Amino acid sequence: MTIRQELEIREKEILSPYATFSSESRGRERSEEECDIRPVFQRDRDRILHSKSFRRLKQKTQVFLHPMGDHYRTRLTHTLEVSQNARTIAKALRLNEDLVEAIALGHDLGHTPFGHAGERALNAVCSRKFLHNEQSLRVVEVLEKHGQGLNLTWEVRDGILNHKTNGTPHTLEGKIVQLSDKIAYLHHDIDDAIRGGILTEDDIPSEYKKVLGSTTKERLDTFVHDVITQSQGKNQICMSEHIWDALLGIRRFMFQNVYSNPEAKSEEAKAMHMVTNLYEFFMENPKYMPELYWEMMETGVSTKEQAVCDYIAGMTDSYAVSTFLEYFVPESWKN
């Protein structure tokens, strides 16, 4: 018996009957030999962790574009906080930690440079709708490993695709990540907004502080504990009604005071201008894109528009800026 098989047996002994068991995965699109050490979801987690798209998250905006300070979240640190929240909840509920971690680490791989500003810019110029969750799925299915994809299990791909609010994950682990994503960004975006002088703790409405807590730490603790308490012994992931209402309320507050705040978003128009111009440039000059995108167009894997979106969405903030400078700014003006 291999170590992997022993671990699969241990899952059946330890995990909740509502958990997604590694040995019962729906499998991969392309069959392959099983690892003798790692169950399938752990193997997926490792593939995502070692991917190029995961490493690029460290230089992609979360909310604040190029903030002055080292402690603001990036897309990578957001991803790690989602993963940690999800693992804490999964462990307490005896669900599959490997699966939640794989979904959490992969959920934002398709995010554009400059955060949601870049996503809005691509969405505005594409003939088809550009959504970062669909792009994340495309990254793991097609773009990684020079067009081969990561060949992840169905459960991980389902969780990545359905992590947004309007998604419907088919596993409890996917539902944990979906909720952990909201908890993470509300928690750390408040923290970053206070750090950046956009908010003070006193600005947060008292009606939400009474329910959730008076500090970012207290609010995170309230969210995580409530999900665990409300979901124990159930075949669903849920929050109590008053905590959920407070979460939605503080989310509305953040959209009004941070996500749409002119001071916090003063640079977004410039970022969207760059993305729009890069899209138009590569649509007219696709020969300037790397070989991978040419090959996918020639083999019919991608249309030209899809290839251009793939290329731009994969850029880091700094690479997008340097590419814009290369094609739109005269050499003599760069110094």
mmCIF file of C-alpha atoms in Angstrom:
data_model
loop_
_atom_site.group_PDB
_atom_site.id
_atom_site.type_symbol
_atom_site.label_atom_id
_atom_site.label_comp_id
_atom_site.label_asym_id
_atom_site.label_seq_id
_atom_site.Cartn_x
_atom_site.Cartn_y
_atom_site.Cartn_z
ATOM 1 C CA MET A 1 0.000 0.000 0.000
ATOM 2 C CA THR A 2 1.359 3.431 -0.945
ATOM 3 C CA ILE A 3 1.550 6.461 1.352
ATOM 4 C CA ARG A 4 -1.124 8.133 -0.774
ATOM 5 C CA GLN A 5 -3.514 5.220 -0.223
ATOM 6 C CA GLU A 6 -2.850 5.316 3.525
ATOM 7 C CA LEU A 7 -3.666 9.038 3.550
ATOM 8 C CA GLU A 8 -6.861 8.417 1.603
ATOM 9 C CA ILE A 9 -7.928 5.829 4.168
ATOM 10 C CA ARG A 10 -7.118 8.258 6.974
ATOM 11 C CA GLU A 11 -9.359 10.881 5.344
ATOM 12 C CA LYS A 12 -12.281 8.463 5.518
ATOM 13 C CA GLU A 13 -11.576 7.850 9.213
ATOM 14 C CA ILE A 14 -11.087 11.471 10.260
ATOM 15 C CA LEU A 15 -13.024 13.797 7.965
ATOM 16 C CA SER A 16 -16.709 14.658 8.138
ATOM 17 C CA PRO A 17 -19.102 12.553 6.027
ATOM 18 C CA TYR A 18 -19.828 15.836 4.199
ATOM 19 C CA ALA A 19 -16.185 16.273 3.157
ATOM 20 C CA THR A 20 -14.924 15.776 -0.389
ATOM 21 C CA PHE A 21 -12.670 12.731 -0.250
ATOM 22 C CA SER A 22 -9.547 12.623 -2.392
ATOM 23 C CA SER A 23 -10.199 9.020 -3.404
ATOM 24 C CA GLU A 24 -13.644 9.991 -4.742
ATOM 25 C CA SER A 25 -12.557 12.899 -6.949
ATOM 26 C CA ARG A 26 -14.245 13.155 -10.345
ATOM 27 C CA GLY A 27 -10.727 13.162 -11.740
ATOM 28 C CA ARG A 28 -8.775 15.119 -14.316
ATOM 29 C CA GLU A 29 -9.494 15.964 -17.949
ATOM 30 C CA ARG A 30 -6.421 13.955 -18.971
ATOM 31 C CA SER A 31 -5.787 10.717 -17.109
ATOM 32 C CA GLU A 32 -2.366 10.326 -15.517
ATOM 33 C CA GLU A 33 -0.582 8.028 -13.120
ATOM 34 C CA GLU A 34 -1.346 8.695 -9.457
ATOM 35 C CA CYS A 35 1.371 9.998 -7.139
ATOM 36 C CA ASP A 36 2.535 7.399 -4.638
ATOM 37 C CA ILE A 37 2.783 10.006 -1.845
ATOM 38 C CA ARG A 38 0.253 12.783 -2.382
ATOM 39 C CA PRO A 39 -3.547 12.565 -2.706
ATOM 40 C CA VAL A 40 -4.959 14.372 -5.744
ATOM 41 C CA PHE A 41 -5.934 17.655 -4.081
ATOM 42 C CA GLN A 42 -2.565 18.023 -2.364
ATOM 43 C CA ARG A 43 -0.960 17.428 -5.737
ATOM 44 C CA ASP A 44 -3.142 20.147 -7.276
ATOM 45 C CA ARG A 45 -2.170 22.558 -4.505
ATOM 46 C CA ASP A 46 1.509 21.919 -5.257
ATOM 47 C CA ARG A 47 1.018 22.462 -8.995
ATOM 48 C CA ILE A 48 -0.628 25.828 -8.388
ATOM 49 C CA LEU A 49 1.989 26.872 -5.844
ATOM 50 C CA HIS A 50 4.817 26.156 -8.291
ATOM 51 C CA SER A 51 3.138 27.825 -11.280
ATOM 52 C CA LYS A 52 4.378 31.012 -12.925
ATOM 53 C CA SER A 53 0.971 32.649 -12.674
ATOM 54 C CA PHE A 54 0.998 32.174 -8.893
ATOM 55 C CA ARG A 55 4.404 33.837 -8.583
ATOM 56 C CA ARG A 56 3.218 36.805 -10.637
ATOM 57 C CA LEU A 57 0.505 37.571 -8.055
ATOM 58 C CA LYS A 58 3.151 39.221 -5.861
ATOM 59 C CA GLN A 59 3.307 42.139 -8.322
ATOM 60 C CA LYS A 60 -0.409 42.559 -8.983
ATOM 61 C CA THR A 61 -2.576 45.175 -7.278
ATOM 62 C CA GLN A 62 -5.161 44.195 -4.690
ATOM 63 C CA VAL A 63 -6.903 47.549 -4.069
ATOM 64 C CA PHE A 64 -4.321 50.336 -3.771
ATOM 65 C CA LEU A 65 -2.269 51.055 -6.890
ATOM 66 C CA HIS A 66 1.440 51.384 -6.112
ATOM 67 C CA PRO A 67 0.945 52.433 -2.468
ATOM 68 C CA MET A 68 3.734 54.179 -0.582
ATOM 69 C CA GLY A 69 4.613 51.496 1.939
ATOM 70 C CA ASP A 70 5.639 47.866 2.234
ATOM 71 C CA HIS A 71 2.680 46.582 4.242
ATOM 72 C CA TYR A 72 -0.211 46.976 1.834
ATOM 73 C CA ARG A 73 -1.745 43.799 0.435
ATOM 74 C CA THR A 74 -0.981 42.565 -3.042
ATOM 75 C CA ARG A 75 -2.960 39.964 -4.956
ATOM 76 C CA LEU A 76 -0.571 37.352 -3.539
ATOM 77 C CA THR A 77 -0.985 38.292 0.114
ATOM 78 C CA HIS A 78 -4.757 38.457 -0.402
ATOM 79 C CA THR A 79 -4.622 34.924 -1.808
ATOM 80 C CA LEU A 80 -2.636 33.688 1.187
ATOM 81 C CA GLU A 81 -5.099 35.265 3.628
ATOM 82 C CA VAL A 82 -8.021 33.636 1.823
ATOM 83 C CA SER A 83 -6.186 30.324 2.032
ATOM 84 C CA GLN A 84 -5.527 30.695 5.749
ATOM 85 C CA ASN A 85 -9.125 31.639 6.570
ATOM 86 C CA ALA A 86 -10.412 28.742 4.484
ATOM 87 C CA ARG A 87 -8.048 26.216 6.052
ATOM 88 C CA THR A 88 -9.002 27.330 9.566
ATOM 89 C CA ILE A 89 -12.688 26.838 8.799
ATOM 90 C CA ALA A 90 -12.131 23.544 6.968
ATOM 91 C CA LYS A 91 -10.039 22.091 9.784
ATOM 92 C CA ALA A 92 -12.651 22.976 12.396
ATOM 93 C CA LEU A 93 -15.422 21.428 10.275
ATOM 94 C CA ARG A 94 -13.305 18.352 9.412
ATOM 95 C CA LEU A 95 -13.491 19.093 5.699
ATOM 96 C CA ASN A 96 -10.714 18.603 3.141
ATOM 97 C CA GLU A 97 -7.976 21.165 3.831
ATOM 98 C CA ASP A 98 -5.984 20.203 0.737
ATOM 99 C CA LEU A 99 -8.964 20.952 -1.478
ATOM 100 C CA VAL A 100 -9.756 24.331 0.102
ATOM 101 C CA GLU A 101 -6.102 25.329 -0.093
ATOM 102 C CA ALA A 102 -5.820 24.372 -3.756
ATOM 103 C CA ILE A 103 -8.968 26.336 -4.643
ATOM 104 C CA ALA A 104 -7.900 29.332 -2.563
ATOM 105 C CA LEU A 105 -4.395 29.493 -4.046
ATOM 106 C CA GLY A 106 -5.794 29.273 -7.572
ATOM 107 C CA HIS A 107 -8.890 31.454 -7.331
ATOM 108 C CA ASP A 108 -7.278 34.730 -8.512
ATOM 109 C CA LEU A 109 -4.647 33.461 -10.966
ATOM 110 C CA GLY A 110 -6.516 35.113 -13.843
ATOM 111 C CA HIS A 111 -6.646 38.568 -12.311
ATOM 112 C CA THR A 112 -5.417 41.402 -14.501
ATOM 113 C CA PRO A 113 -2.730 43.916 -13.579
ATOM 114 C CA PHE A 114 -4.047 46.897 -11.586
ATOM 115 C CA GLY A 115 -6.737 44.865 -9.846
ATOM 116 C CA HIS A 116 -10.388 45.322 -10.763
ATOM 117 C CA ALA A 117 -9.514 48.470 -12.747
ATOM 118 C CA GLY A 118 -7.646 46.297 -15.236
ATOM 119 C CA GLU A 119 -10.539 43.837 -15.322
ATOM 120 C CA ARG A 120 -13.017 46.634 -16.058
ATOM 121 C CA ALA A 121 -10.776 47.985 -18.822
ATOM 122 C CA LEU A 122 -10.523 44.618 -20.583
ATOM 123 C CA ASN A 123 -14.210 43.990 -20.117
ATOM 124 C CA ALA A 124 -14.989 47.331 -21.772
ATOM 125 C CA VAL A 125 -12.948 46.678 -24.922
ATOM 126 C CA CYS A 126 -13.524 42.937 -25.435
ATOM 127 C CA SER A 127 -16.395 41.779 -27.599
ATOM 128 C CA ARG A 128 -16.984 39.055 -25.028
ATOM 129 C CA LYS A 129 -17.276 39.564 -21.279
ATOM 130 C CA PHE A 130 -13.956 39.353 -19.437
ATOM 131 C CA LEU A 131 -14.308 37.887 -15.936
ATOM 132 C CA HIS A 132 -11.325 37.116 -13.742
ATOM 133 C CA ASN A 133 -12.803 33.870 -12.373
ATOM 134 C CA GLU A 134 -13.227 32.507 -15.899
ATOM 135 C CA GLN A 135 -9.719 33.682 -16.734
ATOM 136 C CA SER A 136 -8.370 31.912 -13.621
ATOM 137 C CA LEU A 137 -9.911 28.690 -14.904
ATOM 138 C CA ARG A 138 -8.382 29.315 -18.330
ATOM 139 C CA VAL A 139 -4.973 29.803 -16.735
ATOM 140 C CA VAL A 140 -5.017 26.391 -15.059
ATOM 141 C CA GLU A 141 -6.701 24.573 -17.949
ATOM 142 C CA VAL A 142 -4.862 26.087 -20.918
ATOM 143 C CA LEU A 143 -2.215 28.747 -20.335
ATOM 144 C CA GLU A 144 0.115 27.282 -17.727
ATOM 145 C CA LYS A 145 3.046 25.039 -18.715
ATOM 146 C CA HIS A 146 3.331 26.632 -22.163
ATOM 147 C CA GLY A 147 -0.203 25.856 -23.212
ATOM 148 C CA GLN A 148 -0.565 22.436 -21.563
ATOM 149 C CA GLY A 149 -2.383 23.615 -18.451
ATOM 150 C CA LEU A 150 -2.019 22.082 -14.995
ATOM 151 C CA ASN A 151 -4.562 19.286 -15.523
ATOM 152 C CA LEU A 152 -6.211 19.855 -12.142
ATOM 153 C CA THR A 153 -9.052 17.817 -10.695
ATOM 154 C CA TRP A 154 -12.665 18.707 -11.430
ATOM 155 C CA GLU A 155 -13.304 19.803 -7.822
ATOM 156 C CA VAL A 156 -10.476 22.359 -7.803
ATOM 157 C CA ARG A 157 -11.478 23.779 -11.181
ATOM 158 C CA ASP A 158 -15.109 24.003 -10.043
ATOM 159 C CA GLY A 159 -14.102 25.929 -6.917
ATOM 160 C CA ILE A 160 -11.925 28.351 -8.889
ATOM 161 C CA LEU A 161 -14.654 29.066 -11.435
ATOM 162 C CA ASN A 162 -17.397 29.514 -8.830
ATOM 163 C CA HIS A 163 -15.621 31.548 -6.149
ATOM 164 C CA LYS A 164 -17.425 34.805 -6.997
ATOM 165 C CA THR A 165 -20.637 35.811 -5.216
ATOM 166 C CA ASN A 166 -22.874 34.659 -8.064
ATOM 167 C CA GLY A 167 -21.100 31.298 -8.354
ATOM 168 C CA THR A 168 -22.403 27.984 -7.051
ATOM 169 C CA PRO A 169 -19.558 25.727 -5.893
ATOM 170 C CA HIS A 170 -20.458 22.042 -5.897
ATOM 171 C CA THR A 171 -18.390 21.154 -2.810
ATOM 172 C CA LEU A 172 -18.468 22.464 0.744
ATOM 173 C CA GLU A 173 -14.770 23.207 0.362
ATOM 174 C CA GLY A 174 -15.513 25.448 -2.616
ATOM 175 C CA LYS A 175 -18.223 27.220 -0.604
ATOM 176 C CA ILE A 176 -15.725 27.833 2.204
ATOM 177 C CA VAL A 177 -13.334 29.535 -0.214
ATOM 178 C CA GLN A 178 -16.170 31.593 -1.702
ATOM 179 C CA LEU A 179 -17.032 32.960 1.746
ATOM 180 C CA SER A 180 -13.403 33.204 2.905
ATOM 181 C CA ASP A 181 -12.637 35.429 -0.077
ATOM 182 C CA LYS A 182 -15.214 37.996 1.085
ATOM 183 C CA ILE A 183 -14.067 37.767 4.693
ATOM 184 C CA ALA A 184 -10.433 38.243 3.684
ATOM 185 C CA TYR A 185 -10.863 41.235 1.425
ATOM 186 C CA LEU A 186 -13.214 43.078 3.783
ATOM 187 C CA HIS A 187 -10.810 42.473 6.653
ATOM 188 C CA HIS A 188 -7.612 43.500 4.904
ATOM 189 C CA ASP A 189 -9.093 46.291 2.789
ATOM 190 C CA ILE A 190 -10.305 48.043 5.953
ATOM 191 C CA ASP A 191 -6.853 47.560 7.452
ATOM 192 C CA ASP A 192 -5.128 48.956 4.348
ATOM 193 C CA ALA A 193 -7.582 51.864 4.083
ATOM 194 C CA ILE A 194 -6.867 52.851 7.688
ATOM 195 C CA ARG A 195 -3.121 52.526 7.023
ATOM 196 C CA GLY A 196 -3.472 54.752 3.957
ATOM 197 C CA GLY A 197 -5.455 57.437 5.747
ATOM 198 C CA ILE A 198 -8.596 56.793 3.701
ATOM 199 C CA LEU A 199 -10.537 55.655 6.776
ATOM 200 C CA THR A 200 -10.238 55.746 10.519
ATOM 201 C CA GLU A 201 -11.706 53.160 12.839
ATOM 202 C CA ASP A 202 -14.219 55.809 13.949
ATOM 203 C CA ASP A 203 -15.570 56.066 10.388
ATOM 204 C CA ILE A 204 -16.913 52.519 10.473
ATOM 205 C CA PRO A 205 -20.624 52.652 11.411
ATOM 206 C CA SER A 206 -21.249 51.721 15.020
ATOM 207 C CA GLU A 207 -24.111 49.397 14.037
ATOM 208 C CA TYR A 208 -21.594 47.085 12.368
ATOM 209 C CA LYS A 209 -18.940 47.442 15.060
ATOM 210 C CA LYS A 210 -21.437 46.400 17.727
ATOM 211 C CA VAL A 211 -22.083 43.152 15.865
ATOM 212 C CA LEU A 212 -18.649 42.392 14.418
ATOM 213 C CA GLY A 213 -16.147 44.056 16.729
ATOM 214 C CA SER A 214 -14.203 47.288 17.114
ATOM 215 C CA THR A 215 -10.929 46.244 15.477
ATOM 216 C CA THR A 216 -9.964 44.426 12.289
ATOM 217 C CA LYS A 217 -8.732 41.515 14.404
ATOM 218 C CA GLU A 218 -12.035 41.244 16.283
ATOM 219 C CA ARG A 219 -14.055 41.371 13.076
ATOM 220 C CA LEU A 220 -12.038 38.614 11.429
ATOM 221 C CA ASP A 221 -12.398 36.484 14.552
ATOM 222 C CA THR A 222 -16.178 37.069 14.566
ATOM 223 C CA PHE A 223 -16.575 36.076 10.914
ATOM 224 C CA VAL A 224 -14.529 32.881 11.174
ATOM 225 C CA HIS A 225 -16.084 31.733 14.443
ATOM 226 C CA ASP A 226 -19.597 32.368 13.160
ATOM 227 C CA VAL A 227 -19.072 30.341 9.968
ATOM 228 C CA ILE A 228 -17.705 27.424 11.996
ATOM 229 C CA THR A 229 -20.448 27.566 14.630
ATOM 230 C CA GLN A 230 -23.269 27.847 12.114
ATOM 231 C CA SER A 231 -21.937 25.149 9.769
ATOM 232 C CA GLN A 232 -20.969 22.412 12.238
ATOM 233 C CA GLY A 233 -22.684 19.110 11.512
ATOM 234 C CA LYS A 234 -24.419 20.483 8.411
ATOM 235 C CA ASN A 235 -24.127 19.755 4.726
ATOM 236 C CA GLN A 236 -23.830 23.476 4.030
ATOM 237 C CA ILE A 237 -21.610 26.461 4.789
ATOM 238 C CA CYS A 238 -23.477 29.357 6.339
ATOM 239 C CA MET A 239 -23.414 32.372 8.650
ATOM 240 C CA SER A 240 -25.973 33.529 11.178
ATOM 241 C CA GLU A 241 -28.401 36.057 9.751
ATOM 242 C CA HIS A 242 -27.259 39.036 11.842
ATOM 243 C CA ILE A 243 -23.566 38.428 11.021
ATOM 244 C CA TRP A 244 -24.350 38.013 7.313
ATOM 245 C CA ASP A 245 -26.388 41.228 7.324
ATOM 246 C CA ALA A 246 -23.502 43.058 9.017
ATOM 247 C CA LEU A 247 -21.058 41.648 6.460
ATOM 248 C CA LEU A 248 -23.214 42.932 3.601
ATOM 249 C CA GLY A 249 -23.591 46.268 5.357
ATOM 250 C CA ILE A 250 -19.892 46.791 5.902
ATOM 251 C CA ARG A 251 -19.292 45.692 2.294
ATOM 252 C CA ARG A 252 -21.659 48.438 1.102
ATOM 253 C CA PHE A 253 -19.832 50.888 3.354
ATOM 254 C CA MET A 254 -16.490 49.891 1.777
ATOM 255 C CA PHE A 255 -17.819 50.340 -1.763
ATOM 256 C CA GLN A 256 -19.090 53.820 -0.905
ATOM 257 C CA ASN A 257 -16.048 54.978 1.061
ATOM 258 C CA VAL A 258 -13.043 53.055 -0.280
ATOM 259 C CA TYR A 259 -13.651 51.138 -3.502
ATOM 260 C CA SER A 260 -15.215 54.242 -5.092
ATOM 261 C CA ASN A 261 -13.219 56.817 -3.122
ATOM 262 C CA PRO A 262 -11.541 59.362 -5.457
ATOM 263 C CA GLU A 263 -8.475 59.568 -3.196
ATOM 264 C CA ALA A 264 -8.015 55.800 -3.038
ATOM 265 C CA LYS A 265 -8.763 55.362 -6.756
ATOM 266 C CA SER A 266 -7.097 58.484 -8.158
ATOM 267 C CA GLU A 267 -4.694 56.481 -10.324
ATOM 268 C CA GLU A 268 -7.215 53.986 -11.694
ATOM 269 C CA ALA A 269 -8.109 56.021 -14.789
ATOM 270 C CA LYS A 270 -4.455 56.009 -15.805
ATOM 271 C CA ALA A 271 -4.211 52.251 -15.268
ATOM 272 C CA MET A 272 -7.347 51.629 -17.320
ATOM 273 C CA HIS A 273 -5.961 53.872 -20.075
ATOM 274 C CA MET A 274 -2.797 51.759 -20.199
ATOM 275 C CA VAL A 275 -4.703 48.471 -20.388
ATOM 276 C CA THR A 276 -7.032 49.818 -23.094
ATOM 277 C CA ASN A 277 -4.142 51.071 -25.201
ATOM 278 C CA LEU A 278 -2.196 47.834 -24.787
ATOM 279 C CA TYR A 279 -5.243 45.870 -25.920
ATOM 280 C CA GLU A 280 -5.686 48.029 -29.019
ATOM 281 C CA PHE A 281 -1.962 47.890 -29.814
ATOM 282 C CA PHE A 282 -1.718 44.088 -29.665
ATOM 283 C CA MET A 283 -4.952 43.635 -31.587
ATOM 284 C CA GLU A 284 -3.326 45.646 -34.392
ATOM 285 C CA ASN A 285 0.168 44.185 -33.871
ATOM 286 C CA PRO A 286 -0.191 40.614 -32.554
ATOM 287 C CA LYS A 287 3.313 39.756 -33.843
ATOM 288 C CA TYR A 288 4.728 41.604 -30.817
ATOM 289 C CA MET A 289 3.237 39.071 -28.409
ATOM 290 C CA PRO A 290 5.315 36.099 -27.175
ATOM 291 C CA GLU A 291 5.437 32.843 -29.124
ATOM 292 C CA LEU A 292 2.944 31.005 -26.886
ATOM 293 C CA TYR A 293 0.088 33.290 -27.915
ATOM 294 C CA TRP A 294 0.987 32.979 -31.584
ATOM 295 C CA GLU A 295 0.980 29.198 -31.333
ATOM 296 C CA MET A 296 -2.449 29.168 -29.692
ATOM 297 C CA MET A 297 -3.858 31.363 -32.457
ATOM 298 C CA GLU A 298 -2.334 29.199 -35.182
ATOM 299 C CA THR A 299 -3.638 25.966 -33.657
ATOM 300 C CA GLY A 300 -7.110 27.380 -33.060
ATOM 301 C CA VAL A 301 -6.874 27.199 -29.267
ATOM 302 C CA SER A 302 -7.417 30.979 -29.128
ATOM 303 C CA THR A 303 -8.871 33.700 -31.279
ATOM 304 C CA LYS A 304 -6.711 36.791 -31.658
ATOM 305 C CA GLU A 305 -8.865 38.655 -29.158
ATOM 306 C CA GLN A 306 -8.628 35.826 -26.621
ATOM 307 C CA ALA A 307 -4.846 35.655 -27.057
ATOM 308 C CA VAL A 308 -4.499 39.407 -26.508
ATOM 309 C CA CYS A 309 -6.647 39.202 -23.355
ATOM 310 C CA ASP A 310 -4.614 36.220 -22.132
ATOM 311 C CA TYR A 311 -1.367 38.119 -22.625
ATOM 312 C CA ILE A 312 -2.488 41.327 -20.938
ATOM 313 C CA ALA A 313 -4.291 39.587 -18.059
ATOM 314 C CA GLY A 314 -1.099 37.660 -17.293
ATOM 315 C CA MET A 315 0.986 40.813 -16.936
ATOM 316 C CA THR A 316 2.126 42.125 -13.570
ATOM 317 C CA ASP A 317 1.607 45.815 -12.837
ATOM 318 C CA SER A 318 5.269 46.605 -13.462
ATOM 319 C CA TYR A 319 5.419 44.600 -16.692
ATOM 320 C CA ALA A 320 2.296 46.315 -18.020
ATOM 321 C CA VAL A 321 3.827 49.718 -17.275
ATOM 322 C CA SER A 322 7.151 48.829 -18.913
ATOM 323 C CA THR A 323 5.349 47.417 -21.975
ATOM 324 C CA PHE A 324 3.265 50.573 -22.256
ATOM 325 C CA LEU A 325 6.416 52.699 -22.051
ATOM 326 C CA GLU A 326 8.098 50.574 -24.703
ATOM 327 C CA TYR A 327 5.366 51.000 -27.301
ATOM 328 C CA PHE A 328 3.829 54.386 -26.481
ATOM 329 C CA VAL A 329 6.567 56.623 -25.066
ATOM 330 C CA PRO A 330 9.488 57.882 -27.205
ATOM 331 C CA GLU A 331 12.910 56.767 -25.986
ATOM 332 C CA SER A 332 14.092 60.330 -25.406
ATOM 333 C CA TRP A 333 11.197 60.942 -22.993
ATOM 334 C CA LYS A 334 11.817 57.959 -20.730
ATOM 335 C CA ASN A 335 14.664 59.474 -18.718
#
